[in-house]
Coordinates of C-alpha atoms and ligand atoms in Angstrom, one line a residue:
X7 CA -8.3 63.6 -16.4
X8 CA -11.8 64.8 -16.7
X9 CA -12.5 68.1 -18.4
X10 CA -14.2 71.0 -16.6
X11 CA -15.6 74.0 -18.4
X12 CA -12.6 76.0 -17.1
X13 CA -10.1 73.6 -18.4
X14 CA -11.9 73.2 -21.7
X15 CA -11.6 77.0 -22.3
X16 CA -7.8 76.3 -22.8
X17 CA -8.0 74.1 -25.8
X18 CA -6.0 75.3 -28.9
X19 CA -4.3 78.0 -26.8
X20 CA -2.4 79.3 -29.8
X21 CA -5.6 80.9 -31.3
X22 CA -5.2 84.8 -31.5
X23 CA -8.3 86.6 -31.0
X24 CA -9.1 90.3 -31.9
X25 CA -8.1 91.9 -28.7
X26 CA -8.5 95.3 -30.5
X27 CA -12.2 95.0 -30.1
X28 CA -12.4 95.1 -26.2
X29 CA -9.5 97.7 -26.2
X30 CA -11.4 100.0 -28.6
X31 CA -14.7 99.4 -26.7
X32 CA -12.9 100.5 -23.5
X33 CA -11.7 103.6 -25.1
X34 CA -15.2 104.3 -26.3
X35 CA -16.5 103.9 -22.8
X36 CA -14.3 106.6 -21.5
X37 CA -15.8 109.1 -23.8
X38 CA -18.4 111.8 -22.6
X39 CA -22.0 110.8 -23.5
X40 CA -22.2 113.4 -26.3
X41 CA -18.9 112.2 -27.6
X42 CA -20.0 108.7 -27.5
X43 CA -23.1 109.5 -29.7
X44 CA -20.9 111.6 -32.1
X45 CA -18.6 108.8 -32.3
X46 CA -21.4 106.4 -33.2
X47 CA -23.0 108.8 -35.9
X48 CA -19.6 109.2 -37.5
X49 CA -18.6 105.6 -37.3
X50 CA -22.0 104.2 -38.5
X51 CA -22.4 106.7 -41.4
X52 CA -18.8 106.2 -42.4
X53 CA -19.0 102.4 -42.3
X54 CA -22.3 102.6 -43.9
X55 CA -20.5 103.8 -47.2
X56 CA -17.9 100.9 -47.2
X57 CA -20.0 98.2 -45.6
X58 CA -23.6 98.6 -46.5
X59 CA -26.2 97.2 -44.0
X60 CA -28.6 94.7 -45.7
X61 CA -32.2 95.7 -46.5
X62 CA -34.0 96.6 -43.3
X63 CA -37.3 95.1 -44.8
X64 CA -36.1 91.8 -43.6
X65 CA -36.2 92.9 -39.9
X66 CA -39.5 93.1 -38.1
X67 CA -39.6 96.6 -36.5
X68 CA -43.2 96.6 -35.5
X69 CA -42.3 95.7 -32.0
X70 CA -40.7 99.0 -31.2
X71 CA -42.8 101.1 -33.6
X72 CA -44.7 102.7 -30.5
X73 CA -41.4 103.8 -28.9
X74 CA -39.9 104.8 -32.1
X75 CA -42.8 107.1 -33.1
X76 CA -42.9 108.6 -29.7
X77 CA -39.4 109.7 -30.1
X78 CA -39.9 111.0 -33.7
X79 CA -42.6 113.3 -32.3
X80 CA -40.4 114.8 -29.8
X81 CA -38.5 118.2 -30.0
X82 CA -34.8 117.9 -31.0
X83 CA -33.9 118.7 -27.3
X84 CA -36.0 115.8 -26.0
X85 CA -34.8 113.5 -28.8
X86 CA -31.2 114.3 -27.7
X87 CA -32.2 113.6 -24.0
X88 CA -33.5 110.2 -24.8
X89 CA -30.5 109.2 -26.6
X90 CA -28.1 110.5 -23.7
X91 CA -30.3 108.5 -21.3
X92 CA -29.8 105.3 -23.3
X93 CA -26.1 105.9 -23.6
X94 CA -26.0 106.7 -19.8
X95 CA -28.1 103.7 -19.0
X96 CA -30.4 106.0 -16.9
X97 CA -33.3 104.6 -15.3
X98 CA -36.1 106.1 -17.5
X99 CA -39.3 104.4 -19.0
X100 CA -37.7 104.4 -22.5
X101 CA -34.4 103.1 -21.3
X102 CA -36.0 100.4 -19.4
X103 CA -38.1 99.3 -22.6
X104 CA -34.9 99.3 -24.6
X105 CA -33.2 97.3 -21.9
X106 CA -35.6 94.5 -22.3
X107 CA -35.0 94.3 -26.1
X108 CA -33.0 91.4 -27.4
X109 CA -29.8 92.2 -29.3
X110 CA -31.2 92.4 -32.9
X111 CA -34.2 94.4 -31.6
X112 CA -31.7 97.0 -30.1
X113 CA -29.8 97.1 -33.4
X114 CA -33.1 97.6 -35.3
X115 CA -34.2 100.4 -33.1
X116 CA -31.0 102.4 -33.8
X117 CA -31.0 101.5 -37.4
X118 CA -34.4 103.1 -37.7
X119 CA -33.4 106.2 -35.8
X120 CA -30.3 106.4 -38.0
X121 CA -32.5 106.3 -41.1
X122 CA -34.7 109.1 -39.6
X123 CA -31.5 111.2 -38.9
X124 CA -30.5 110.9 -42.5
X125 CA -33.9 112.1 -43.5
X126 CA -33.7 115.0 -41.0
X127 CA -36.6 113.7 -38.9
X128 CA -34.5 113.0 -35.8
X129 CA -31.6 115.2 -34.7
X130 CA -28.3 113.5 -34.8
X131 CA -26.3 115.9 -32.7
X132 CA -26.8 118.5 -30.0
X133 CA -26.9 122.1 -31.3
X134 CA -23.4 123.5 -31.4
X135 CA -21.7 120.1 -30.7
X136 CA -17.9 120.3 -31.5
X137 CA -16.0 117.1 -31.9
X138 CA -13.4 116.5 -29.1
X139 CA -9.9 115.2 -30.1
X140 CA -10.8 112.1 -27.9
X141 CA -13.5 111.2 -30.4
X142 CA -11.0 111.6 -33.3
X143 CA -8.6 109.1 -31.6
X144 CA -11.3 106.5 -31.1
X145 CA -12.4 106.9 -34.7
X146 CA -8.9 106.4 -35.9
X147 CA -8.5 103.3 -33.7
X148 CA -11.8 101.9 -35.3
X149 CA -10.5 102.7 -38.9
X150 CA -7.6 100.3 -38.3
X151 CA -9.8 97.3 -37.6
X152 CA -11.1 95.0 -40.3
X153 CA -14.8 95.1 -41.1
X154 CA -15.8 92.2 -38.9
X155 CA -14.1 93.9 -35.8
X156 CA -15.6 97.3 -36.7
X157 CA -19.1 96.0 -36.7
X158 CA -18.4 94.1 -33.5
X159 CA -17.4 97.4 -31.6
X160 CA -20.6 99.1 -33.0
X161 CA -22.7 96.2 -31.8
X162 CA -21.2 96.1 -28.4
X163 CA -22.0 99.7 -27.7
X164 CA -25.6 99.3 -28.7
X165 CA -26.0 96.2 -26.7
X166 CA -24.6 97.9 -23.5
X167 CA -27.1 101.0 -23.7
X168 CA -30.4 101.2 -21.9
X169 CA -31.4 100.3 -18.3
X170 CA -31.7 96.8 -17.2
X171 CA -32.8 95.8 -13.7
X172 CA -30.3 93.5 -12.0
X173 CA -33.1 90.9 -11.9
X174 CA -33.6 90.7 -15.6
X175 CA -32.7 87.5 -17.3
X176 CA -32.4 86.3 -21.0
X177 CA -35.8 84.7 -20.8
X178 CA -37.7 87.9 -20.5
X179 CA -36.1 89.5 -23.5
X180 CA -38.2 90.6 -26.3
X181 CA -36.8 88.3 -28.8
X182 CA -39.3 87.7 -31.5
X183 CA -37.2 89.8 -34.0
X184 CA -36.6 87.5 -37.0
X185 CA -34.8 87.7 -40.1
X186 CA -36.0 86.0 -43.3
X187 CA -33.3 84.3 -45.2
X188 CA -32.8 86.0 -48.4
X189 CA -32.5 82.8 -50.4
X190 CA -33.3 79.2 -49.5
X191 CA -30.1 77.7 -47.9
X192 CA -28.3 75.5 -50.4
X193 CA -28.9 71.8 -49.9
X194 CA -25.2 71.1 -51.1
X195 CA -23.5 68.9 -48.6
X196 CA -21.5 70.8 -46.1
X197 CA -17.8 70.0 -46.1
X198 CA -14.8 71.3 -44.0
X199 CA -11.4 70.5 -45.1
X200 CA -9.8 68.3 -42.4
X201 CA -13.0 67.8 -40.3
X202 CA -15.4 65.0 -40.8
X203 CA -16.9 64.8 -37.3
X204 CA -20.6 64.6 -37.7
X205 CA -21.5 66.6 -34.6
X206 CA -19.5 69.5 -35.9
X207 CA -21.1 69.4 -39.3
X208 CA -24.6 68.9 -37.9
X209 CA -24.1 72.0 -35.6
X210 CA -23.2 74.2 -38.6
X211 CA -25.9 72.9 -40.8
X212 CA -28.5 73.4 -38.1
X213 CA -27.5 77.0 -37.4
X214 CA -27.5 77.7 -41.1
X215 CA -31.3 76.9 -41.2
X216 CA -32.0 78.5 -37.9
X217 CA -32.9 75.1 -36.3
X218 CA -31.9 76.2 -32.8
X219 CA -33.5 73.1 -31.3
X220 CA -31.4 70.6 -33.4
X221 CA -28.2 72.6 -32.6
X222 CA -28.9 72.7 -28.9
X223 CA -29.6 68.9 -28.9
X224 CA -26.0 68.3 -29.9
X225 CA -24.8 69.7 -26.6
X226 CA -24.1 67.6 -23.5
X227 CA -26.7 68.3 -20.6
X228 CA -24.1 70.4 -19.0
X229 CA -22.3 71.6 -22.1
X230 CA -21.2 75.2 -22.6
X231 CA -21.0 77.6 -25.5
X232 CA -18.6 80.7 -25.2
X233 CA -19.5 83.7 -27.5
X234 CA -16.7 86.0 -28.6
X235 CA -15.3 88.1 -25.7
X236 CA -17.8 86.5 -23.2
X237 CA -17.9 83.9 -20.4
X238 CA -19.3 80.6 -21.3
X239 CA -23.1 79.9 -21.1
X240 CA -23.6 76.7 -19.3
X241 CA -26.5 74.2 -19.9
X242 CA -28.8 73.5 -22.8
X243 CA -31.5 76.1 -21.6
X244 CA -29.1 79.0 -21.3
X245 CA -27.5 78.1 -24.8
X246 CA -31.0 77.9 -26.3
X247 CA -32.1 81.2 -25.0
X248 CA -28.9 82.9 -26.2
X249 CA -29.1 81.3 -29.7
X250 CA -32.6 82.3 -30.2
X251 CA -31.6 85.9 -29.4
X252 CA -28.3 86.2 -31.1
X253 CA -27.8 83.1 -33.4
X254 CA -30.6 83.6 -36.0
X255 CA -30.1 84.5 -39.6
X256 CA -26.3 83.9 -39.5
X257 CA -24.5 82.5 -42.5
X258 CA -21.7 80.2 -41.3
X259 CA -19.1 79.4 -43.9
X260 CA -16.6 77.1 -42.2
X261 CA -13.6 76.3 -44.6
X262 CA -11.0 74.2 -42.9
X263 CA -10.1 72.6 -39.6
X264 CA -8.2 69.9 -37.5
X265 CA -9.5 67.0 -35.5
X266 CA -7.6 65.3 -32.6
X267 CA -8.3 62.6 -30.1
X268 CA -7.3 63.9 -26.6
X269 CA -7.9 62.2 -23.3
X270 CA -10.5 59.7 -22.0
X271 CA -12.3 59.4 -25.4
X272 CA -12.7 63.2 -25.7
X273 CA -12.0 64.8 -29.1
X274 CA -11.1 68.5 -30.0
X275 CA -11.8 70.1 -33.2
X276 CA -10.7 73.6 -34.4
X277 CA -12.6 75.0 -37.4
X278 CA -12.1 78.4 -39.1
X279 CA -13.9 80.2 -41.7
X280 CA -16.3 83.3 -42.0
X281 CA -19.6 84.2 -40.6
X282 CA -22.0 86.6 -42.0
X283 CA -24.7 88.5 -39.9
X284 CA -28.0 89.3 -41.6
X285 CA -27.4 93.0 -40.9
X286 CA -24.5 93.3 -43.4
X287 CA -25.0 90.1 -45.4
X288 CA -22.1 89.2 -47.8
X289 CA -20.6 92.8 -47.3
X290 CA -18.9 91.7 -44.2
X291 CA -17.3 88.3 -43.6
X292 CA -16.2 88.0 -39.9
X293 CA -13.0 85.8 -39.5
X294 CA -14.1 83.2 -36.9
X295 CA -12.8 80.1 -35.2
X296 CA -14.9 77.4 -33.5
X297 CA -13.0 75.5 -30.7
X298 CA -15.0 72.3 -30.0
X299 CA -14.4 69.7 -27.3
X300 CA -16.7 66.7 -27.5
X301 CA -17.2 64.2 -24.9
X302 CA -16.8 60.4 -25.4
X303 CA -20.5 60.2 -26.4
X304 CA -19.8 62.8 -29.2
X305 CA -21.8 65.5 -27.6
X306 CA -20.5 69.0 -27.5
X307 CA -19.1 69.5 -23.9
X308 CA -17.8 73.0 -24.9
X309 CA -17.5 75.2 -27.9
X310 CA -15.8 78.7 -28.0
X311 CA -16.5 81.1 -30.9
X312 CA -13.7 83.5 -31.4
X313 CA -13.4 86.6 -33.6
X314 CA -9.8 86.3 -35.0
X315 CA -7.1 88.8 -34.8
X316 CA -6.4 88.6 -38.5
X317 CA -7.2 86.7 -41.7
X318 CA -3.8 85.0 -41.2
X319 CA -5.2 83.4 -38.2
X320 CA -7.7 81.4 -40.4
X321 CA -4.7 79.1 -41.4
X322 CA -3.4 78.7 -37.7
X323 CA -4.7 75.1 -36.9
X324 CA -1.9 74.0 -34.6
X325 CA -2.7 72.4 -31.3
X326 CA -0.3 74.7 -29.3
Ligands
LIG418 C1 -26.8 106.2 -34.7 C2 -26.2 107.5 -33.9 C3 -26.7 107.4 -32.6 C4 -26.2 106.2 -31.8 C5 -26.3 105.0 -32.5 C6 -26.5 105.0 -34.0 C7 -26.9 103.8 -34.7 C8 -25.9 102.7 -34.9 C9 -26.3 101.5 -35.6 C10 -25.5 100.3 -35.5 C11 -25.6 99.1 -36.1 C12 -24.7 98.1 -36.0 C13 -25.0 96.8 -36.4 C14 -24.0 95.8 -36.0 C15 -24.1 94.4 -36.3 C16 -23.1 93.6 -35.9 C17 -23.2 92.2 -35.9 C18 -22.3 91.3 -35.5 C19 -22.6 89.9 -35.4 C20 -21.7 88.9 -35.0 C21 -22.1 87.5 -34.8 C22 -21.4 86.5 -34.6 C23 -22.0 85.2 -34.3 C24 -21.4 84.2 -34.0 C25 -22.0 82.9 -33.4 C26 -21.6 81.7 -33.8 C27 -22.0 80.4 -33.4 O1 -21.6 79.4 -33.9 C28 -22.9 80.5 -32.1 C29 -23.6 81.7 -31.8 C30 -22.8 83.0 -32.1 C31 -26.0 106.2 -36.1 C32 -28.2 106.4 -35.1 C33 -26.1 103.7 -31.8 C34 -27.6 101.4 -36.4 C35 -26.1 96.4 -37.1 C36 -20.9 91.8 -35.0 C37 -19.9 86.6 -34.5 C38 -20.7 81.7 -35.2 C39 -21.9 83.3 -31.0 C40 -23.8 84.1 -32.2

């Protein structure tokens, strides 16, 4: 049997992912636009207390300075309208500019608005807004999630905002939003209990120094990478564009894993551990599994990155 991207997705089927994340995101999407903004304000300021975002100085905000200053100078009513347009994905000039931002630029944009809201320079809420019971229900659902799942819900909402013409593609994204790694990455040799496969180790090492090219070179020509809750991205070019946008500044801490030879010289490897985003640094460790399928040449034919249902899942290394 030869593998296809479809059949590869089924490796290590016993892996339990955090379904609560898409479920909560669905609940959020059903809220009215003012309720959505109120939810985000509450969730973000609440999370900010327990899981502090890392210093914003590391992020390059110049890119959207023009747009941000334009919003800062508006009246409170106009500011609210811009935010509603973004949440509604309305076709406006600001909403289009935002739609062309890469993921970290989108997060940086809201991060700055959030700071200005705390300083009273931008309005957080429409005058006279009263929180509905629907918002309270979604807030309670979010409070039950672990930190990694909470920030994933937040991130999804921000990524989905703004207007993107149907023809836009990853290549046109405003991506040059970089993070400076706080400390030089340790040169200590990476070890993963139970996995010695060089391709897997090299992948993690390359990602941990933001060497996207080296990571992508480990993939087969038609290899695929499947991010959490998404469809696989197929081919080196698509993977490279994605990793340049979303894969920089991450701190991957794989702990344990299992390796098996499967059919026709293919091997499969499941690795679990934690991943930190530069936004929250060591304050949030996301519980992650990597499910790799390597071809007989040792190239990555497929890798899925899963956000796990619970920390218990870190120890689930069975094949079934
Ligand atoms: C305010 C009110 C008005 C509306 C809004 C507001 C602001 C909200 C703000 C929210 C900020 C949220 C942030 C969230 C960051 C989340 C980051 C996450 C990262 C996950 C990354 C993972 C990576 C995994 C990968 C691995 C690989 O091997 C390959 C690549 C890849 C309050 C103003 C909106 C400011 C900052 C969840 C899991 C391991 C797949 C990338």
